[in-house]
Amino acid sequence: MKKYILDLKVTENLRLHTNYVLLKFTTVDGSSLPPMAPGQFAEVRVDGSPTTFLRRPISINYIDMDNNELWLLIQLVGDGTKKLSTVSPGQTVNMVLPLGNTFTIPEDKASQLILIGGGVGTAPMLYLGYELKQQGYNPIFLLGARSATDILQLKEFKTLGDVFITTEDGTLGEKGYVTQHSVLIENKFDKIYTCGPKPMMMAIAKYAKTHNIDCEVSLENNMACGVGACLCCVEKTTEGHICVCKEGPIFNINKLLWQI
Amino acid sequence: MKKYILDLKVTENLRLHTNYVLLKFTTVDGSSLPPMAPGQFAEVRVDGSPTTFLRRPISINYIDMDNNELWLLIQLVGDGTKKLSTVSPGQTVNMVLPLGNTFTIPEDKASQLILIGGGVGTAPMLYLGYELKQQGYNPIFLLGARSATDILQLKEFKTLGDVFITTEDGTLGEKGYVTQHSVLIENKFDKIYTCGPKPMMMAIAKYAKTHNIDCEVSLENNMACGVGACLCCVEKTTEGHICVCKEGPIFNINKLLWQI
Amino acid sequence: MADLNVKIGSLTLKNPVMTASGTFGYGLEFADFIDLSRLGAIIVKGTTLHHREGNPYPRMAETPSGMLNAVGLQNKGVEYFIQKIYPEIKNIDTNMIVNVSGSTIDDYVATSAKIAALEKIPAIELNISCPNVKEGGMAFGTSCKSAGNVVKAVRQVYPGTLIVKLSPNVTDIAEIARAVEAEGADSVSLINTLLGMAIDAERRKPILSTVTGGLSGACVKPIALRMVWQVAKAVKVPIIGLGGIMNATDAVEFLLAGATAVQIGTANFIDPQITIKVIDGINGYLKRHGYNSVQEIIGLV
Amino acid sequence: MADLNVKIGSLTLKNPVMTASGTFGYGLEFADFIDLSRLGAIIVKGTTLHHREGNPYPRMAETPSGMLNAVGLQNKGVEYFIQKIYPEIKNIDTNMIVNVSGSTIDDYVATSAKIAALEKIPAIELNISCPNVKEGGMAFGTSCKSAGNVVKAVRQVYPGTLIVKLSPNVTDIAEIARAVEAEGADSVSLINTLLGMAIDAERRKPILSTVTGGLSGACVKPIALRMVWQVAKAVKVPIIGLGGIMNATDAVEFLLAGATAVQIGTANFIDPQITIKVIDGINGYLKRHGYNSVQEIIGLV
Ligand SMILES: Cc1cc2nc3c(=O)[nH]c(=O)nc-3n(C[C@H](O)[C@H](O)[C@H](O)COP(=O)(O)OP(=O)(O)OC[C@H]3O[C@@H](n4cnc5c(N)ncnc54)[C@H](O)[C@@H]3O)c2cc1C
Ligand SMILES: Cc1cc2nc3c(=O)[nH]c(=O)nc-3n(C[C@H](O)[C@H](O)[C@H](O)COP(=O)(O)OP(=O)(O)OC[C@H]3O[C@@H](n4cnc5c(N)ncnc54)[C@H](O)[C@@H]3O)c2cc1C
Ligand SMILES: Cc1cc2nc3c(=O)[nH]c(=O)nc-3n(C[C@H](O)[C@H](O)[C@H](O)COP(=O)(O)O)c2cc1C
Ligand SMILES: Cc1cc2nc3c(=O)[nH]c(=O)nc-3n(C[C@H](O)[C@H](O)[C@H](O)COP(=O)(O)O)c2cc1C
Ligand code: FES
Ligand code: FES
């Protein structure tokens, strides 16, 4: 997929909760956004943050075709994301996109697919779920978070399929971790897609391995270039060190050497 | 004079012309501004400019006692001043102030005093003029600039005394340089105070020497600390290298070793 | 358009802007963003005799106005380069230069000899300055004797343009430059990364798997500029200046300090089109100051 | 409050935060902003045997996340210090340390001997690493032999705590640290500034009157941290770490890397109260991580 460097215009900045913003962007000149696939990401330039030297990788959260809008869901963790969260409608943000690979989707439309997102890791799941639904699948969503207020974009997910929830403190859905949720345990899935904190993804990978379920995870290794040029973001795999930014961020767990 | 580190609140940001802003500040808690003397300056921290590492020295332009306001007149030259020019009312700016020495004023209230400012060098002249007027002197102002639009705060100066103007392109006042202005040539002054581009100040210093007029200039050497600690800002004087930030920025021309 | 041509050994560059090894992949990674043929040269990834897996992840840490890397020369070895990569890049219409690394003099010699056979690779850059691998790289670049020895040995098997990339982690870089010039280097490039370190205070651990790594980016520019200026006074061969070049003004500063060409590294990560902007910016600078050729400003300071 | 006491030679510091020479004047310049008695120590300006005018203006250039200076040890000489300044500062309730520079070994010895007579100056910091004066300073700090010789000579006349400040402009700083330790240094402080340069592209001139100057500030932190970590593994005497410390987290990183105390330099220019914030921040860090004493985190990495 051809990569672009674009100044995209902020159309909306929604603070979803203390620590999260949903930013919506469109093109400056009204032209169509370039094609992007679920799982891909943008390298976003952060202007005006003296401590932020490199771009920040952020997943494509959603492409709103009707409005020609790109959505990014951002958790405020450090100076870069904090600065980014202050952009206002009308301002432009420079991005290199779309980067990385995408999820692989089984041919059989009857495949039982579950998309598991933890915290801000739900971001790429929305666009993936949308694509799956578009293509005639019936994806199921399982969202996990610390607390009810960390469950994001619930409304949007509900338009795409059944949504199940776990929270660590039990304030919404089942109490506990995603891997303990009854929907996972009581049903037989053909494939799991997941993105979230590494311990969560490792627990899911373990679950998938044990239950012989095909599973793809989205990694968030630190990046410098985002385009496969610097070799900073490597993951050790069955094929040696490979770049998460280029041959990932989506990996089948069979390719990973995680000790699970 | 005791020095302070203060967050001051922007009350107004007036763009005087493409390249100049007048920023007005007051205290956050409504307490009185600390005492400051004409010629002194503030070391202003610039937030959110990735290329600006050090504070920026800016002269006290005026103290509006009635409104408890500090004025800074800023010319946009590089990233620091450009960023500073974007602050909006309500925001705070961190400053170390008041720094440096002040002008010396002759005892005789009948002294003929002329205050010559060039470009943004008019900044400290406003507060000096105000002080002189308060103390019962009749200061005369001579403002020089490239063009009419670079003559700043004319209205304010006019409330303090007679104002004369030169512009290089003749768009306001007499055409030429300040040293050629008739008011300077046709009158006998006891003292000249000046601030502006170095070539201008050197021309004035030469004029003053030739005509045996007492003369004080305000230097703008590059600074790092602003408090006399680093010795970066030195000027070579009859007493050796001395700090412009502490023993200046106001110097009697007799103390300087300018080749004029 | 001012005349931007410069010469490095027997190479003619259409302009003084090259890309720095390890920061531009094999060039192809940037083909979507810029017209590669506009570049003066592309220096590809560090290549070694044998396949190297590089260092474990994490390999990168952001620092004030810069970054540390500890990639450790990950590459598939020179044979793979010749078989698989060379055919892909040999028709890029610019000078394609291979950065050669090794752990022993024999490694350097064997790798260089193989590259010498490739028609479309007119030059190599000998990396005697990588701080990220234990048994070699930087160790060669930190003494005149060992630096001279590598260059001498490679010079015997490599007839093309031989650029030697110097380490900044030394007391006297000019002395090393003189030593490699004496052994037949056609050019020196500097600087490679400065050895640095980052710690995660909360976890009380080094951030990089290798503890230390190589510092690059804007933060190193003052040091790089000083070294280029010092080396320019010490050697006669053309100098390629790099380290922290983020824009055209930075590049001009290196030329003024005595560099005949420049390389752009870390800045590619922040702006994948930066190389083109720098080329255009140098041209603009020359015009604005009334120069007809970039040659006129080299070494003016 | 965690126990912040640390020992450097025979000195006890109430906390590990000192101010770096040349960036804090004689302390008095900051008296309006902070309570000086809260500091672990104040290292005053570089002092030489004779009056020095320092280098011509301009002496400063801003760089990405840092600055270059070329002050060149301007000071009125040790006699003036003893007569005029010492009486003013001797009652500041912290360790007042004098930074001693020289052009010859005899200079160092003579100056140190005079300072030794001052009751309220419990330590000196021997500056063998100033890059801004031609005939001395840094030259001593760039070879083991000359560094060792200065220290040996000064040790004979100076019975107090002798700190030696090392230059980062060397191939192997650990080797120099070992050399000065062997000659009786009670502590080493590092790093002094890195030699750098800045050019004004528009005017095609160096910015500093001396062309090159010393780089300091946030940009140098990764290099300083690496050197402290290397030296910590090489010597037994306590290390004072500095270079680019801008906040408490940075200071903690130096402690983790093996420094017993830290110095804050350039950061004082940006926030004149930074030293106090760093002291409080270290305390906060220790509390948060359940340590009772700063000793527990020294050298954890
Ligand atoms: C492919 C990919 C997709 C991502 N998608 C999203 C997303 O959709 N929404 C979202 O909120 N976050 C996403 N992230 C994580 C996001 O990139 C980091 O949170 C962000 O870079 C932190 O920047 P900061 O300046 O706010 O924090 P910093 O102060 O830089 O650091 C805070 C934490 O973030 C980590 N971090 C710093 N720089 C990077 C980097 N370049 N790459 C990865 N991690 C880094 C640090 O290790 C540290 O633990 C994604 C990361 C990757 C690699
Ligand atoms: C005592 C004093 C009083 C001043 N009063 C005013 C004032 O009232 N209004 C006003 O607009 N300007 C004033 N200046 C000048 C002002 O400080 C500079 O214009 C400003 O620092 C430039 O910062 P910048 O980031 O915008 O530009 P930069 O990009 O940093 O540089 C642009 C130009 O400004 C010069 N400069 C950069 N840093 C400094 C520094 N620390 N000190 C001095 N010059 C520097 C550079 O040499 C360069 O030529 C004063 C300077 C001094 C020393
Ligand atoms: C991620 C990364 C990988 C690098 N790999 C190499 C390499 O393989 N060989 C080499 O000679 N230099 C390598 N370098 C050093 C750069 O080529 C360059 O010398 C250095 O980064 C300074 O330039 P810059 O500040 O413009 O990046 C690498 C630098 C980075 C940041
Ligand atoms: C303006 C200035 C003057 C300095 N003068 C001296 C000096 O006289 N003696 C000395 O040993 N170090 C001197 N230094 C070096 C500092 O003490 C310190 O080693 C260096 O700045 C690195 O620390 P920092 O990054 O915290 O500033 C000076 C540094 C600066 C910025
Ligand atoms: S971030 Fe550079 S290769 Fe992946
Ligand atoms: S700016 Fe530091 S002494 Fe004047």
PDB file of N, CA, C and O in Angstrom, chain C residues 52 55 72-73 102-103 130-140 209-212, chain D residues 229:
ATOM      1  N   ARG C  52      24.047 -11.253  10.728  1.00  0.00           N
ATOM      2  CA  ARG C  52      24.048 -10.860  12.149  1.00  0.00           C
ATOM      3  C   ARG C  52      22.629 -10.574  12.603  1.00  0.00           C
ATOM      4  O   ARG C  52      21.899  -9.838  11.947  1.00  0.00           O
ATOM      5  N   ASN C  55      21.386  -6.794  18.176  1.00  0.00           N
ATOM      6  CA  ASN C  55      21.165  -6.883  19.616  1.00  0.00           C
ATOM      7  C   ASN C  55      19.708  -7.134  19.942  1.00  0.00           C
ATOM      8  O   ASN C  55      18.826  -6.834  19.145  1.00  0.00           O
ATOM      9  N   GLY C  72      23.055  -2.771  16.491  1.00  0.00           N
ATOM     10  CA  GLY C  72      24.097  -3.801  16.496  1.00  0.00           C
ATOM     11  C   GLY C  72      24.276  -4.460  15.147  1.00  0.00           C
ATOM     12  O   GLY C  72      24.494  -5.673  15.048  1.00  0.00           O
ATOM     13  N   LEU C  73      24.196  -3.658  14.093  1.00  0.00           N
ATOM     14  CA  LEU C  73      24.549  -4.133  12.754  1.00  0.00           C
ATOM     15  C   LEU C  73      23.759  -5.343  12.264  1.00  0.00           C
ATOM     16  O   LEU C  73      24.297  -6.209  11.572  1.00  0.00           O
ATOM     17  N   GLY C 102      32.853  -4.882  10.381  1.00  0.00           N
ATOM     18  CA  GLY C 102      33.445  -6.183  10.639  1.00  0.00           C
ATOM     19  C   GLY C 102      33.947  -6.309  12.056  1.00  0.00           C
ATOM     20  O   GLY C 102      33.993  -5.316  12.787  1.00  0.00           O
ATOM     21  N   SER C 103      34.285  -7.543  12.435  1.00  0.00           N
ATOM     22  CA  SER C 103      34.822  -7.767  13.771  1.00  0.00           C
ATOM     23  C   SER C 103      36.327  -7.981  13.718  1.00  0.00           C
ATOM     24  O   SER C 103      37.021  -7.839  14.715  1.00  0.00           O
ATOM     25  N   CYS C 130      31.294   1.744  14.891  1.00  0.00           N
ATOM     26  CA  CYS C 130      29.997   1.390  15.464  1.00  0.00           C
ATOM     27  C   CYS C 130      30.142   1.082  16.952  1.00  0.00           C
ATOM     28  O   CYS C 130      30.864   0.163  17.329  1.00  0.00           O
ATOM     29  N   PRO C 131      29.465   1.846  17.795  1.00  0.00           N
ATOM     30  CA  PRO C 131      29.650   1.624  19.230  1.00  0.00           C
ATOM     31  C   PRO C 131      28.794   0.479  19.754  1.00  0.00           C
ATOM     32  O   PRO C 131      28.836   0.171  20.929  1.00  0.00           O
ATOM     33  N   ASN C 132      28.030  -0.160  18.884  1.00  0.00           N
ATOM     34  CA  ASN C 132      27.034  -1.110  19.371  1.00  0.00           C
ATOM     35  C   ASN C 132      27.384  -2.588  19.246  1.00  0.00           C
ATOM     36  O   ASN C 132      26.532  -3.436  19.432  1.00  0.00           O
ATOM     37  N   VAL C 133      28.597  -2.905  18.858  1.00  0.00           N
ATOM     38  CA  VAL C 133      28.981  -4.308  18.859  1.00  0.00           C
ATOM     39  C   VAL C 133      30.293  -4.461  19.592  1.00  0.00           C
ATOM     40  O   VAL C 133      31.218  -3.666  19.431  1.00  0.00           O
ATOM     41  N   LYS C 134      30.365  -5.469  20.418  1.00  0.00           N
ATOM     42  CA  LYS C 134      31.509  -5.597  21.314  1.00  0.00           C
ATOM     43  C   LYS C 134      32.815  -5.799  20.580  1.00  0.00           C
ATOM     44  O   LYS C 134      33.747  -5.041  20.711  1.00  0.00           O
ATOM     45  N   GLU C 135      32.897  -6.848  19.814  1.00  0.00           N
ATOM     46  CA  GLU C 135      34.184  -7.261  19.264  1.00  0.00           C
ATOM     47  C   GLU C 135      34.558  -6.558  17.963  1.00  0.00           C
ATOM     48  O   GLU C 135      34.804  -7.194  16.978  1.00  0.00           O
ATOM     49  N   GLY C 136      34.587  -5.259  17.959  1.00  0.00           N
ATOM     50  CA  GLY C 136      35.056  -4.668  16.719  1.00  0.00           C
ATOM     51  C   GLY C 136      34.545  -3.280  16.531  1.00  0.00           C
ATOM     52  O   GLY C 136      34.526  -2.500  17.453  1.00  0.00           O
ATOM     53  N   GLY C 137      34.118  -3.014  15.346  1.00  0.00           N
ATOM     54  CA  GLY C 137      33.577  -1.695  15.066  1.00  0.00           C
ATOM     55  C   GLY C 137      34.392  -0.615  15.732  1.00  0.00           C
ATOM     56  O   GLY C 137      35.532  -0.361  15.369  1.00  0.00           O
ATOM     57  N   MET C 138      33.809  -0.033  16.779  1.00  0.00           N
ATOM     58  CA  MET C 138      34.414   1.135  17.374  1.00  0.00           C
ATOM     59  C   MET C 138      35.860   0.952  17.802  1.00  0.00           C
ATOM     60  O   MET C 138      36.659   1.873  17.681  1.00  0.00           O
ATOM     61  N   ALA C 139      36.197  -0.240  18.298  1.00  0.00           N
ATOM     62  CA  ALA C 139      37.561  -0.454  18.773  1.00  0.00           C
ATOM     63  C   ALA C 139      38.581  -0.086  17.696  1.00  0.00           C
ATOM     64  O   ALA C 139      39.621   0.506  17.971  1.00  0.00           O
ATOM     65  N   PHE C 140      38.288  -0.408  16.444  1.00  0.00           N
ATOM     66  CA  PHE C 140      39.200  -0.060  15.355  1.00  0.00           C
ATOM     67  C   PHE C 140      39.341   1.446  15.205  1.00  0.00           C
ATOM     68  O   PHE C 140      40.406   1.951  14.890  1.00  0.00           O
ATOM     69  N   SER C 209      18.784  -2.864  25.752  1.00  0.00           N
ATOM     70  CA  SER C 209      19.191  -4.218  26.136  1.00  0.00           C
ATOM     71  C   SER C 209      20.706  -4.309  26.333  1.00  0.00           C
ATOM     72  O   SER C 209      21.189  -5.112  27.102  1.00  0.00           O
ATOM     73  N   THR C 210      21.425  -3.455  25.621  1.00  0.00           N
ATOM     74  CA  THR C 210      22.882  -3.486  25.682  1.00  0.00           C
ATOM     75  C   THR C 210      23.443  -2.447  26.664  1.00  0.00           C
ATOM     76  O   THR C 210      24.645  -2.197  26.660  1.00  0.00           O
ATOM     77  N   VAL C 211      22.591  -1.842  27.434  1.00  0.00           N
ATOM     78  CA  VAL C 211      22.930  -0.783  28.390  1.00  0.00           C
ATOM     79  C   VAL C 211      23.329   0.500  27.671  1.00  0.00           C
ATOM     80  O   VAL C 211      22.666   1.517  27.817  1.00  0.00           O
ATOM     81  N   THR C 212      24.432   0.463  26.902  1.00  0.00           N
ATOM     82  CA  THR C 212      24.839   1.669  26.186  1.00  0.00           C
ATOM     83  C   THR C 212      24.438   1.578  24.717  1.00  0.00           C
ATOM     84  O   THR C 212      24.191   0.489  24.201  1.00  0.00           O
TER      85      THR C 212
ATOM     86  N   TRP D 229      28.494   5.709  34.558  1.00  0.00           N
ATOM     87  CA  TRP D 229      28.315   4.259  34.692  1.00  0.00           C
ATOM     88  C   TRP D 229      29.634   3.520  34.459  1.00  0.00           C
ATOM     89  O   TRP D 229      30.000   2.616  35.197  1.00  0.00           O
TER      90      TRP D 229
END
